[in-house]
CSV table of C-alpha atoms in Angstrom, one decimal:
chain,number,residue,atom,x,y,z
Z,763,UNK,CA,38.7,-100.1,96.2
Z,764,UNK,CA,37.4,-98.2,99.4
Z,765,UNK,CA,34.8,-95.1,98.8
Z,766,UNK,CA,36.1,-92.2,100.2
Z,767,UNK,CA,34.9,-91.9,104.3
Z,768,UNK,CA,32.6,-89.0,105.3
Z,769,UNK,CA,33.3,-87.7,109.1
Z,770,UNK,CA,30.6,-89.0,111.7
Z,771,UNK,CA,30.1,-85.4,112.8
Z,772,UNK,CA,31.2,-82.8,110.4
Z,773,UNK,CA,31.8,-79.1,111.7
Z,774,UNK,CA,28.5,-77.1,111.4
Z,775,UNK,CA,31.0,-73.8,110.8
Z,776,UNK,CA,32.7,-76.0,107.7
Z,777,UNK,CA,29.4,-77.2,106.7
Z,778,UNK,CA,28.0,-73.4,106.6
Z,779,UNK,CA,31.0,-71.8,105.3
Z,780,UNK,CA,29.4,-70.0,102.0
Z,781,UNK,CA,33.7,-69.3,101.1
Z,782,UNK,CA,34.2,-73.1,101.3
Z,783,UNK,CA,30.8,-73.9,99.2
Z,784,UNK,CA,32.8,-71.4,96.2
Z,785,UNK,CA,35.6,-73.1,96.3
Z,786,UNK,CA,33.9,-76.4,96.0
Z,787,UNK,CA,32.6,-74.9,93.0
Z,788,UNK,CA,35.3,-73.6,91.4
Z,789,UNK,CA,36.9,-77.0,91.7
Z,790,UNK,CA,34.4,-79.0,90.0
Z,791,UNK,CA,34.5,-76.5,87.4
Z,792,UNK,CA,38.5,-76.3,87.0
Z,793,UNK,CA,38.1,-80.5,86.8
Z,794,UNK,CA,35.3,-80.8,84.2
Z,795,UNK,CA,36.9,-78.9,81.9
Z,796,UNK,CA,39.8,-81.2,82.0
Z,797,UNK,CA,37.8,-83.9,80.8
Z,798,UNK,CA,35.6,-81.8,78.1
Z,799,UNK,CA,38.9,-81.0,76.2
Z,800,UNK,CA,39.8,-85.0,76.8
Z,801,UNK,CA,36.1,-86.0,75.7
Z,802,UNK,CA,36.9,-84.4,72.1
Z,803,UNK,CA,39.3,-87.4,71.8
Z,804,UNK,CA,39.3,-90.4,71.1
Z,805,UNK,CA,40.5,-93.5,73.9
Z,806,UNK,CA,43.5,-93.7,70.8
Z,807,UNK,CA,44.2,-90.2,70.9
Z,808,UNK,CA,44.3,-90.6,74.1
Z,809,UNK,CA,47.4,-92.7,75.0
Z,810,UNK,CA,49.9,-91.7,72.6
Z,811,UNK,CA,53.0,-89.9,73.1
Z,812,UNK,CA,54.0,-88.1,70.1
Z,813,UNK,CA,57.4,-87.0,71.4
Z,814,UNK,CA,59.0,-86.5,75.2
Z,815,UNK,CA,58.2,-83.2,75.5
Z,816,UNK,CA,54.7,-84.1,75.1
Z,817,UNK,CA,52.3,-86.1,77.7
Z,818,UNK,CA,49.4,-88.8,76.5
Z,819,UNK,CA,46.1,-86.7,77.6
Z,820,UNK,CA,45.8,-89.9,80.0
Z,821,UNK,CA,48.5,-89.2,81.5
Z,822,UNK,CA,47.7,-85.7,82.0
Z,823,UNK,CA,44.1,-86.9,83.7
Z,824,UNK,CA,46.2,-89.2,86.2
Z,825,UNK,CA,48.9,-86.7,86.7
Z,826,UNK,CA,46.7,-83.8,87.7
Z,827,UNK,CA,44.3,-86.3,90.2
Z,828,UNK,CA,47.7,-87.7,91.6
Z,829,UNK,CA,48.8,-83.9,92.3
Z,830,UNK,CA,45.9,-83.7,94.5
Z,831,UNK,CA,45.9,-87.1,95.7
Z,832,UNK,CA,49.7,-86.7,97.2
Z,833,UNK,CA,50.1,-83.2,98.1
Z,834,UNK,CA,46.3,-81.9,99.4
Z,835,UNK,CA,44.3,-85.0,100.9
Z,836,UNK,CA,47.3,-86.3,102.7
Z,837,UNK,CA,47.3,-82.8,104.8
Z,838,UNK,CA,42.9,-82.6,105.6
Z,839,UNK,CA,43.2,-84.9,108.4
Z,840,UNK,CA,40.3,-87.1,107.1
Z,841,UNK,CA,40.2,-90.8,106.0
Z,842,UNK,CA,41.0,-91.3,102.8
Z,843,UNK,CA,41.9,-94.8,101.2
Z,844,UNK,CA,44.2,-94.4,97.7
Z,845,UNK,CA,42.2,-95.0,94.6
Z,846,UNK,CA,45.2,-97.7,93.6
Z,847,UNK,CA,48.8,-97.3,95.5
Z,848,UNK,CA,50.9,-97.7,92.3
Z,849,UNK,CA,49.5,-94.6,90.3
Z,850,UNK,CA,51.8,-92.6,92.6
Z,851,UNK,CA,54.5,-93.8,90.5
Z,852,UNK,CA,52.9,-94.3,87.2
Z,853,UNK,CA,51.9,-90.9,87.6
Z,854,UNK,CA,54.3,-88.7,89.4
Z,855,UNK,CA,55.5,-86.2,86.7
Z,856,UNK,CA,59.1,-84.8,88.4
Z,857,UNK,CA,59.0,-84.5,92.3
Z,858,UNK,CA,61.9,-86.3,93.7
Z,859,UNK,CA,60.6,-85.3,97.4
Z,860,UNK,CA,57.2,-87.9,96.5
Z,861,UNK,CA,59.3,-91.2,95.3
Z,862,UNK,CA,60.5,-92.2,91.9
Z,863,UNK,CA,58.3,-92.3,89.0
Z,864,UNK,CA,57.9,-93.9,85.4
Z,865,UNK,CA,59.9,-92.4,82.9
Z,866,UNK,CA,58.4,-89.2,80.7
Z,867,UNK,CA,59.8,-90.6,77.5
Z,868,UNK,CA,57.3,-93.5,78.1
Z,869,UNK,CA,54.5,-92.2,79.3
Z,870,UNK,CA,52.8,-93.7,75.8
Z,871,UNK,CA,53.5,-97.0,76.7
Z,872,UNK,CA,51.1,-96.8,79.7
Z,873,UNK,CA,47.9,-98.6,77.5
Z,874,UNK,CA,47.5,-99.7,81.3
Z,875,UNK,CA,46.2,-98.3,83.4
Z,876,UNK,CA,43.2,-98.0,80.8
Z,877,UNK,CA,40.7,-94.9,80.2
Z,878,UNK,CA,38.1,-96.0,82.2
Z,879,UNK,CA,40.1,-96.6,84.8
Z,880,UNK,CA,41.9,-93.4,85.1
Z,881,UNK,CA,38.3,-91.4,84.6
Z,882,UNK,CA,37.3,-93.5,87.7
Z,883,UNK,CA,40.5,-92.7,89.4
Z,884,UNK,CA,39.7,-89.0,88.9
Z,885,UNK,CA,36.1,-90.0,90.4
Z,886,UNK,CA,37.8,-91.0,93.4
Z,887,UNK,CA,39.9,-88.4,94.2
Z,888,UNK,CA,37.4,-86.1,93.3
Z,889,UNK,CA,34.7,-87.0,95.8
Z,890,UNK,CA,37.9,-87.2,98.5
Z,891,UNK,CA,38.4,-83.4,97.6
Z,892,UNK,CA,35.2,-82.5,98.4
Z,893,UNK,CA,34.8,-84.1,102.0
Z,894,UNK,CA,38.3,-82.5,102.8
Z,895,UNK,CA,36.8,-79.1,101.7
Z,896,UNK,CA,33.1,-79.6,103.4
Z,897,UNK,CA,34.4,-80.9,106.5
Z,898,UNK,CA,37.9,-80.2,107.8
Z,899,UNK,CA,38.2,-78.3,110.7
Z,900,UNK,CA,39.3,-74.5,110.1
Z,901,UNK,CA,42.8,-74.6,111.0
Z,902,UNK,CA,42.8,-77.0,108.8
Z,903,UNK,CA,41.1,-75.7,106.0
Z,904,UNK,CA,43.4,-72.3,106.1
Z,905,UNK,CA,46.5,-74.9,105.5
Z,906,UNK,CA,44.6,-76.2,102.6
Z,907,UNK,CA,43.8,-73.2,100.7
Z,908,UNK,CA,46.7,-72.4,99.2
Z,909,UNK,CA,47.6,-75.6,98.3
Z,910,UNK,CA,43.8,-76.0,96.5
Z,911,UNK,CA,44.8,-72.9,94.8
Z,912,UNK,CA,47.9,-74.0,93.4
Z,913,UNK,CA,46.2,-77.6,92.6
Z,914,UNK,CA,43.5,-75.6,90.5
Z,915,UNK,CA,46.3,-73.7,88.8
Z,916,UNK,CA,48.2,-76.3,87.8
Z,917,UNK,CA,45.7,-78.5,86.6
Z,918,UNK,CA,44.8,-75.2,84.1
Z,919,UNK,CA,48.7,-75.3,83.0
Z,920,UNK,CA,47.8,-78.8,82.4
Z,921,UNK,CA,44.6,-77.9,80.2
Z,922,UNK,CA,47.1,-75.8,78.3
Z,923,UNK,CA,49.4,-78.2,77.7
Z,924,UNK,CA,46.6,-80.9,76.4
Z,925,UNK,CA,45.4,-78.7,73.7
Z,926,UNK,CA,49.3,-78.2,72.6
Z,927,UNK,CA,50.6,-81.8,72.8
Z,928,UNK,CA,47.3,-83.0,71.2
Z,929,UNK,CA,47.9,-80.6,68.4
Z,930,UNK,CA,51.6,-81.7,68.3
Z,931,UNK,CA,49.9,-85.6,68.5
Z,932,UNK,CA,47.7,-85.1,65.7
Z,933,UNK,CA,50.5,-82.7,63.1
Z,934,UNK,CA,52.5,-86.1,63.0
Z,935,UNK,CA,49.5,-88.1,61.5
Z,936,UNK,CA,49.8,-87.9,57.6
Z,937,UNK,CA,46.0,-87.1,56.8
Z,938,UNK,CA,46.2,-84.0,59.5
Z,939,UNK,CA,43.0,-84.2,60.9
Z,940,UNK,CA,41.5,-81.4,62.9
Z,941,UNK,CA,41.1,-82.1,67.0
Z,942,UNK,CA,36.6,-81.5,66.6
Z,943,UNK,CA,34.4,-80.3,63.9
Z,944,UNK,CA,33.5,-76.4,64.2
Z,945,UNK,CA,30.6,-76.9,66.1
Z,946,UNK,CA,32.1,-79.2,68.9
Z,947,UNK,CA,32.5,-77.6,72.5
Z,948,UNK,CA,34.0,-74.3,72.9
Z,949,UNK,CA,38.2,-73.8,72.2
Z,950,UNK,CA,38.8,-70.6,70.2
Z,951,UNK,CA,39.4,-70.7,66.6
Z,952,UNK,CA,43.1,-70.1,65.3
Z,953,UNK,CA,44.1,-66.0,66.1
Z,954,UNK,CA,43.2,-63.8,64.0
Z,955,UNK,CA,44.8,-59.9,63.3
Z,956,UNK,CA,44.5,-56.6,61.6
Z,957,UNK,CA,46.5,-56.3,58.8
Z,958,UNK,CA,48.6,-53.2,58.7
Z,959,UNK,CA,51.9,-51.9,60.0
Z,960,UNK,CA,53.2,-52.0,63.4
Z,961,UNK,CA,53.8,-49.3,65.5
Z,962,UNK,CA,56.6,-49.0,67.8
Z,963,UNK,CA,55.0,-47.0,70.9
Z,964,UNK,CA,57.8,-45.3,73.2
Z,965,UNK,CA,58.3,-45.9,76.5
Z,966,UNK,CA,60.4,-44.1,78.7
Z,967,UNK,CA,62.1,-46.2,81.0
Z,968,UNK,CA,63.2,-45.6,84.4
Z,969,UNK,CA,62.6,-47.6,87.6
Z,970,UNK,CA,59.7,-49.5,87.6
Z,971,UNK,CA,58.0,-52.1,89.8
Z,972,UNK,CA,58.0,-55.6,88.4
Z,973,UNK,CA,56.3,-58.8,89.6
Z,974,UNK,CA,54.2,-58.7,92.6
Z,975,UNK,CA,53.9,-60.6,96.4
Z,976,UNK,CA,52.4,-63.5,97.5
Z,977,UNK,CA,49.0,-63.7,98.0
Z,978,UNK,CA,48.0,-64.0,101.4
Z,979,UNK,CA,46.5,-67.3,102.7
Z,980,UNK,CA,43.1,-66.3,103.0
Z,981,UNK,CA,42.9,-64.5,99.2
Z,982,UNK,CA,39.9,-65.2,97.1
Z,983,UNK,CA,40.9,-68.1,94.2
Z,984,UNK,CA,41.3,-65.6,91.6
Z,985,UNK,CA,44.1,-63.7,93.5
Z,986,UNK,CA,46.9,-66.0,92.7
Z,987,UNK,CA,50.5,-66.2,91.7
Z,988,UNK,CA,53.2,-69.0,91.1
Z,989,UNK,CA,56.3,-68.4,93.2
Z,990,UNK,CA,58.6,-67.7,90.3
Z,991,UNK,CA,56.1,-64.3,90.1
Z,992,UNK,CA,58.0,-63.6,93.1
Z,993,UNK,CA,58.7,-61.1,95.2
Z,994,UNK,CA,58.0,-57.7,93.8
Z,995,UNK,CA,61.0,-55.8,93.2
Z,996,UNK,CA,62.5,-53.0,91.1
Z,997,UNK,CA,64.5,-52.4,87.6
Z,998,UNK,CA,65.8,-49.7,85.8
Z,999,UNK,CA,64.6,-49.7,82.5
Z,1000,UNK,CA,66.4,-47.5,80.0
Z,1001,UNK,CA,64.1,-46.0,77.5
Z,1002,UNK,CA,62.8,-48.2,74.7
Z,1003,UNK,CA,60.0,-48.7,71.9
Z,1004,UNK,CA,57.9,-51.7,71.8
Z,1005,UNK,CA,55.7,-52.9,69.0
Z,1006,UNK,CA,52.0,-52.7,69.5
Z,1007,UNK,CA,51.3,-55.5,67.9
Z,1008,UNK,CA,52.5,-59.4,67.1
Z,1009,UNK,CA,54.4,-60.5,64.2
Z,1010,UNK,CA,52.1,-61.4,61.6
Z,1011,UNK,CA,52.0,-64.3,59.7
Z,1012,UNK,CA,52.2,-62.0,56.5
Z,1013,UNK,CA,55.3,-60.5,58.2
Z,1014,UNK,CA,56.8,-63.6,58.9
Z,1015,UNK,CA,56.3,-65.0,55.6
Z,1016,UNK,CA,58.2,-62.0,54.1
Z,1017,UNK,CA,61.1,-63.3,56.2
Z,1018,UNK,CA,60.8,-66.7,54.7
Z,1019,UNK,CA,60.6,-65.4,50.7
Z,1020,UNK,CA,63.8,-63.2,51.7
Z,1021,UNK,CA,65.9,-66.4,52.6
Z,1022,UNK,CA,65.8,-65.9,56.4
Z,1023,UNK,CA,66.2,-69.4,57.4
Z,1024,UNK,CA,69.2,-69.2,54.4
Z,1025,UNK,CA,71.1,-66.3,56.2
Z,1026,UNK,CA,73.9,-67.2,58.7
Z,1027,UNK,CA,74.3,-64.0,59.8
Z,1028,UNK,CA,70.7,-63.4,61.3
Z,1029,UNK,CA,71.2,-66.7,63.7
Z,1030,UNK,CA,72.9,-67.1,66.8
Z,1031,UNK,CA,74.8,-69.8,66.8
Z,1032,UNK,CA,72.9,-72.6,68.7
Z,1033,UNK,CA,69.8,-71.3,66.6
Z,1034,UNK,CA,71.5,-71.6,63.4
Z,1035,UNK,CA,72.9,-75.7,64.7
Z,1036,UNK,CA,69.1,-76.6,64.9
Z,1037,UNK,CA,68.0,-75.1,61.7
Z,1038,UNK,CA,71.2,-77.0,60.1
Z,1039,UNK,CA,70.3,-79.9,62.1
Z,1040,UNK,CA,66.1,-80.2,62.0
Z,1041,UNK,CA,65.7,-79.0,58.6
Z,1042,UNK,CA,63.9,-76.0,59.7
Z,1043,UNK,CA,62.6,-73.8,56.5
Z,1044,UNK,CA,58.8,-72.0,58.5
Z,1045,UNK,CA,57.3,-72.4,61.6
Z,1046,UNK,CA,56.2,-76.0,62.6
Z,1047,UNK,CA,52.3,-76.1,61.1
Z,1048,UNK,CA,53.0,-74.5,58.2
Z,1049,UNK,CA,52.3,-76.9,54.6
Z,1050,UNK,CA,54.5,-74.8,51.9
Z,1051,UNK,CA,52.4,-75.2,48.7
Z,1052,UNK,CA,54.6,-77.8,47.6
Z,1053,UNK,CA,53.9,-80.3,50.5
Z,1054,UNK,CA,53.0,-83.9,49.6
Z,1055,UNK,CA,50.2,-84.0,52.4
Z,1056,UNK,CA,48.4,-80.9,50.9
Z,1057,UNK,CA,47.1,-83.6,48.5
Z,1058,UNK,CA,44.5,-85.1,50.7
Z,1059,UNK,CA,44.8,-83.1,53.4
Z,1060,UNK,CA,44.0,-79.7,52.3
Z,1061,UNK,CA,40.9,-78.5,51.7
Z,1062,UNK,CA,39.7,-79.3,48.3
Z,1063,UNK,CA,40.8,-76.6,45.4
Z,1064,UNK,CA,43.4,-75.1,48.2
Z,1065,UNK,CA,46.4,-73.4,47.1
Z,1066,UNK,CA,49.6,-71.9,48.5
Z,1067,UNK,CA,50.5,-71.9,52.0
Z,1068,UNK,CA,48.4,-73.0,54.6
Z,1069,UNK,CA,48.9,-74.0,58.2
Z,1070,UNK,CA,47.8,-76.7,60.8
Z,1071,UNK,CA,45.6,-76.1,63.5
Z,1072,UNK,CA,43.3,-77.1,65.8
Z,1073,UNK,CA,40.6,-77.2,63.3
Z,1074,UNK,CA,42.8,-78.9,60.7
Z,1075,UNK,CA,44.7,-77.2,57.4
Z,1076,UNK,CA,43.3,-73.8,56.6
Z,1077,UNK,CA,44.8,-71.3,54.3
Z,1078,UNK,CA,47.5,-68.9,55.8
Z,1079,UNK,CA,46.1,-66.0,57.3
Z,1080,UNK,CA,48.7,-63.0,56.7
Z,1081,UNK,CA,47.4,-61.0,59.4
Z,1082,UNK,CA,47.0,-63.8,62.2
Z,1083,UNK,CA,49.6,-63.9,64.5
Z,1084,UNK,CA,52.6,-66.1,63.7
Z,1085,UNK,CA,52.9,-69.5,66.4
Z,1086,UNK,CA,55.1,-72.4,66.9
Z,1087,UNK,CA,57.8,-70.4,66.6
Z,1088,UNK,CA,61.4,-71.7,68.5
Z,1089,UNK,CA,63.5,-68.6,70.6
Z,1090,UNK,CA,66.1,-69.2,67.8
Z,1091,UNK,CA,63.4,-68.3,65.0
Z,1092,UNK,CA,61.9,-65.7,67.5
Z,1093,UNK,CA,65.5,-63.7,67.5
Z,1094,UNK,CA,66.6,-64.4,64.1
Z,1095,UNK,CA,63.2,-62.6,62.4
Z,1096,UNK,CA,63.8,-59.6,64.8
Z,1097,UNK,CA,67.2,-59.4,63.7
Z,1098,UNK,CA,66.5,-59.8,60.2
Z,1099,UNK,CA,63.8,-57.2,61.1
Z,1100,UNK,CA,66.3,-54.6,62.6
Z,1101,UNK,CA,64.8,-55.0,65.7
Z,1102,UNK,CA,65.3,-57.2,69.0
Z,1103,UNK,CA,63.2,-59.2,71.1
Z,1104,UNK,CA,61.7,-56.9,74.5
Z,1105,UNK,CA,63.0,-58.3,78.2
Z,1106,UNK,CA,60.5,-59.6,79.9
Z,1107,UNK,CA,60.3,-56.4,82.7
Z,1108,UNK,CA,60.1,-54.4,79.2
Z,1109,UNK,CA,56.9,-56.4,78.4
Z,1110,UNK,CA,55.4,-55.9,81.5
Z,1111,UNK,CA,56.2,-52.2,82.2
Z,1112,UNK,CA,54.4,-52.4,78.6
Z,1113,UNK,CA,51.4,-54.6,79.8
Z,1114,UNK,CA,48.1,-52.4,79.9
Z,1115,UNK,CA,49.5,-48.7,78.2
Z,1116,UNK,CA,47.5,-47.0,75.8
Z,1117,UNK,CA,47.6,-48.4,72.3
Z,1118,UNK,CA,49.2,-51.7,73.3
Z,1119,UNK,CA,47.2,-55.0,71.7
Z,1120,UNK,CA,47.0,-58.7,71.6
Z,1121,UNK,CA,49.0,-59.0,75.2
Z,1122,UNK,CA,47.3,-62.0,76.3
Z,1123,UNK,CA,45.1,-64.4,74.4
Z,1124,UNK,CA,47.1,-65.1,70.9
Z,1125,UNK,CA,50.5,-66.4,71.3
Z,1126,UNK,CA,52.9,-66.4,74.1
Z,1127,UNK,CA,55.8,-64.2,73.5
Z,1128,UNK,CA,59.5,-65.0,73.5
Z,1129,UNK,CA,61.6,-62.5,75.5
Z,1130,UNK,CA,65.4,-61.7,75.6
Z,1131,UNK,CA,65.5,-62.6,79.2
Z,1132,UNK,CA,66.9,-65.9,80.5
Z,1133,UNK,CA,64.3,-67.6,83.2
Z,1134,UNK,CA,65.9,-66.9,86.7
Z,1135,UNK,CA,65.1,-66.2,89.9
Z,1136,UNK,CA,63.9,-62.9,91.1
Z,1137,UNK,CA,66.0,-61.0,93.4
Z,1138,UNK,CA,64.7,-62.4,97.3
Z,1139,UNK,CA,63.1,-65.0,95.5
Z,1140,UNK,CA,62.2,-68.1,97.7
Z,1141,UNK,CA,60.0,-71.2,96.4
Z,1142,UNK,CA,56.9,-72.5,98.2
Z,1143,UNK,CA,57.3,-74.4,101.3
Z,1144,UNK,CA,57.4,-78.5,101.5
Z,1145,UNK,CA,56.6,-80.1,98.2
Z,1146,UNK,CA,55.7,-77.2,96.3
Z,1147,UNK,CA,59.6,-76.4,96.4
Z,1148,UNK,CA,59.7,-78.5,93.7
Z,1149,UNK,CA,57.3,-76.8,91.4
Z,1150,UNK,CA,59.5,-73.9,89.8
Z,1151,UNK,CA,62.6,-73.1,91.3
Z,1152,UNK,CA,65.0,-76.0,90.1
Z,1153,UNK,CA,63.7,-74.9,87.0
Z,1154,UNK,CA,65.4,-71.7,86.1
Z,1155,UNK,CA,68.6,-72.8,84.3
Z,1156,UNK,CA,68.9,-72.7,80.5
Z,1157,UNK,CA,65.6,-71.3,79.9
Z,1158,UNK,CA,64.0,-68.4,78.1
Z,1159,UNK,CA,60.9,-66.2,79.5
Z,1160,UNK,CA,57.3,-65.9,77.2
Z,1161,UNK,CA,54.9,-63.6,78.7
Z,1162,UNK,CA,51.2,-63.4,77.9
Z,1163,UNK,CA,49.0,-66.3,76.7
Z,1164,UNK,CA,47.6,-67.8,74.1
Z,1165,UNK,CA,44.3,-69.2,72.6
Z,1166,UNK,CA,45.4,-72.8,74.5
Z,1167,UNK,CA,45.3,-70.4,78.2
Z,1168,UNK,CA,42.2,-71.6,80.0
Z,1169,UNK,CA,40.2,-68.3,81.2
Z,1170,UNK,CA,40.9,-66.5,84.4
Z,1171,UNK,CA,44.8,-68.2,84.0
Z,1172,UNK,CA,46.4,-65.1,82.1
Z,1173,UNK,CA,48.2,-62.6,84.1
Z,1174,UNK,CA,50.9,-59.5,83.6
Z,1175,UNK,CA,53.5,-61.3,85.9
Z,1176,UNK,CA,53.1,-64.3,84.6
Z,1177,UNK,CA,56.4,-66.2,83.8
Z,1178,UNK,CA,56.1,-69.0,81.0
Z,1179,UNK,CA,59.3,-70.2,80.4
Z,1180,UNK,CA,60.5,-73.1,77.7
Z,1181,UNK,CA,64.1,-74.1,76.1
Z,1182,UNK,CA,64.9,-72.0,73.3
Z,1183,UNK,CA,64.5,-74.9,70.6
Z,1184,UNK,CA,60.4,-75.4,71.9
Z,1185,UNK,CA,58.3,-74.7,68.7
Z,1186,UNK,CA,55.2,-76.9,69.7
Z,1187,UNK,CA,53.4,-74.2,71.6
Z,1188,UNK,CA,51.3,-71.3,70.6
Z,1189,UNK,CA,54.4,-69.2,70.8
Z,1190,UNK,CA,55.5,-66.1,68.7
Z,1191,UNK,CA,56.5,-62.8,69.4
Z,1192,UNK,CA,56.3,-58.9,69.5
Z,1193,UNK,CA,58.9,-56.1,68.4
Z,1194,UNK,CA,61.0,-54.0,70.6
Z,1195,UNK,CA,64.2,-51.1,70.1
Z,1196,UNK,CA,66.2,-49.4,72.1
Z,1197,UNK,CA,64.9,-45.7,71.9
């Protein structure tokens, strides 16, 4: 293997460019905290693939090293020598534009290429990014900027998605053993609420601006949006009243005692074929106090309900806000409720009024809205195309975040979007009516 090749005679402007130095920064940051959540883990934990929705955290190293590796170095205009030519299939995750790739279903029977090797691979690429930033020439660097920004932003979607497959990963192991011990490296302990009633805050509707623009190419790293944020554009909004806070767990369990995963009539159809077919009686995570694994499991002298989490079985919170929830289990509680689930423009006409809590930072909310394009909406140029676009078919609209959301990733036109069946993410919901 080749070490990455440093230019004879690098640009003194690239060299003293103190907006190139941040950047530099911001990478290494956005890439070590990739591998602090992976160094919680063991090298077992590591490569399995506990169902093929969900990615080994392996694989999620490789993937997001080979997203730089194909799509930014190739465009600095430096030397650069791949760390190994065949990790650009074993770790391409779904762009037909870059070649054909190893299947996502088995993605946990890659024991090789081994840890050690994909930490170096990361190494690699790593010290590659940096040349490319210190020392490409600036029309060079202005191509690149956007493309580092989307790199960093993905690798954060990434981030998320380790901390919710490896909480998937570990849920299917019998003794149900939490990810780190309390005092391990910073993730946020499960969410947490006020328990009282919610309040349905009016809003009154009318046209409103939703979404928002591209950035332009020479926005500061923090100014960012994925393409399916775009354009901005309006919507009439007739009035409505949205709930100021999340469904509690308390709230949800009340929906459990009154037979709501019994009740036909609160399901739509497809919903009510997956709780026939899966066996669904609560939200994935939750032990009901007459689970066999409570037995060694739970904490000693536990009792009643409890739920899995990152730091293992605890005792069900009632005013937490209620996760892993499926868009079928989502719309059937606010139907049992009397209520519906808000639009997605609804939540974000919502986003930042007075008396309006827990937007971002608990659980990702389900919305009625159906994940498609935006009116004028056009993907990102070249590869990127890829990223969102041939997406938006058959797929349902969460806004917010959750506890998994890296920092500084969470914004009000942010589009998260899943199948309705998905229940393995921090996702639950929030309240709306028609006024």
């Amino acid at each position: 293997m080749q070490e990455p090749s440093r230019p004879s005679n690098p640009p003194l402007a690239a060299a003293a460019d103190p907006t190139r130095a941040a950047w530099r920064e911001r990478l290494a940051e956005v890439r070590a905290q990739t591998v602090r959540l992976a160094s919680m883990l063991s090298a077992e934990d590591q490569c399995v693939q506990s169902m093929p929705d969900a990615s080994p955290v392996k694989w999620h190293l490789g993937h997001t090293t080979w997203f730089f590796e194909t799509v930014l170095l190739p465009r600095a205009g430096l030397p650069y020598v791949p760390f190994d030519a065949r990790f650009a299939y074993l770790f391409n995750s779904y762009y037909e534009a870059l070649g054909p790739r190893h299947p996502r279903p088995h993605r946990g029977l890659l024991t090789r290429p081994g840890l050690a090797e994909v930490m170096a691979y990361r190494a690699h690429v790593d010290a590659a990014l940096d040349i490319a930033i210190a020392h490409c020439d600036d029309a060079t660097w202005q191509a690149l900027r956007p493309i580092l920004s989307l790199g960093l932003h993905h690798e954060q979607q990434h981030q998320e998605l380790i901390v919710t497959d490896v909480l998937h990963l570990l849920s299917c192991n019998p003794l149900l053993p939490p990810w780190h011990a309390p005092t391990a490296p910073a993730l946020r302990l499960a969410p947490s609420g006020e328990s009282r009633e919610a309040r349905f805050v009016p809003m009154p509707g009318g046209i409103v601006d939703i979404g928002r623009n591209l950035p332009d190419a020479d926005a500061p790293e923090d100014d960012f949006a994925f393409d399916n944020e775009t354009p901005r554009h309006r919507v009439l909004l007739q009035p409505y009243a949205i709930a100021d806070r999340l469904v509690s767990c308390g709230d949800y369990l009340r929906f459990i005692e009154d037979g709501g995963y019994r009740t036909a009539s609160l399901w739509l159809s497809d919903g009510w074929a997956a709780v026939q077919a899966h066996g669904w009686q609560h939200p994935a995570y939750w032990l009901s106090p007459d689970d066999p694994r409570l037995a060694f499991a739970a904490p000693h002298g536990a009792a009643g309900w409890q739920v899995f989490g990152l730091h293992g079985v605890r005792p069900l919170d009632p005013a937490a806000p209620v996760a892993q929830l499926s868009f079928y289990e989502a719309a059937a509680y606010a139907e049992w409720a009397g209520a519906r689930l808000p639009t997605e423009h609804e939540w974000e006409a919502a986003h930042g009024q007075p008396g309006m809590r827990d937007m971002t930072g608990e659980v990702w909310q389900w919305t009625r809205s159906s994940y498609d394009p935006y009116p004028g909406f056009r993907p990102l140029p070249g590869v990127a195309a890829e990223y969102n676009g041939k997406f938006m078919v058959g797929q349902l609209v969460l806004r917010g975040s959750s506890v998994a959301t890296p920092d500084g990733h969470a914004r009000p036109t942010y589009r998260n979007f899943f199948p309705p069946a998905a229940r393995w993410q921090f996702s639950g919901l929030r309240l709306a009516k028609d006024a």
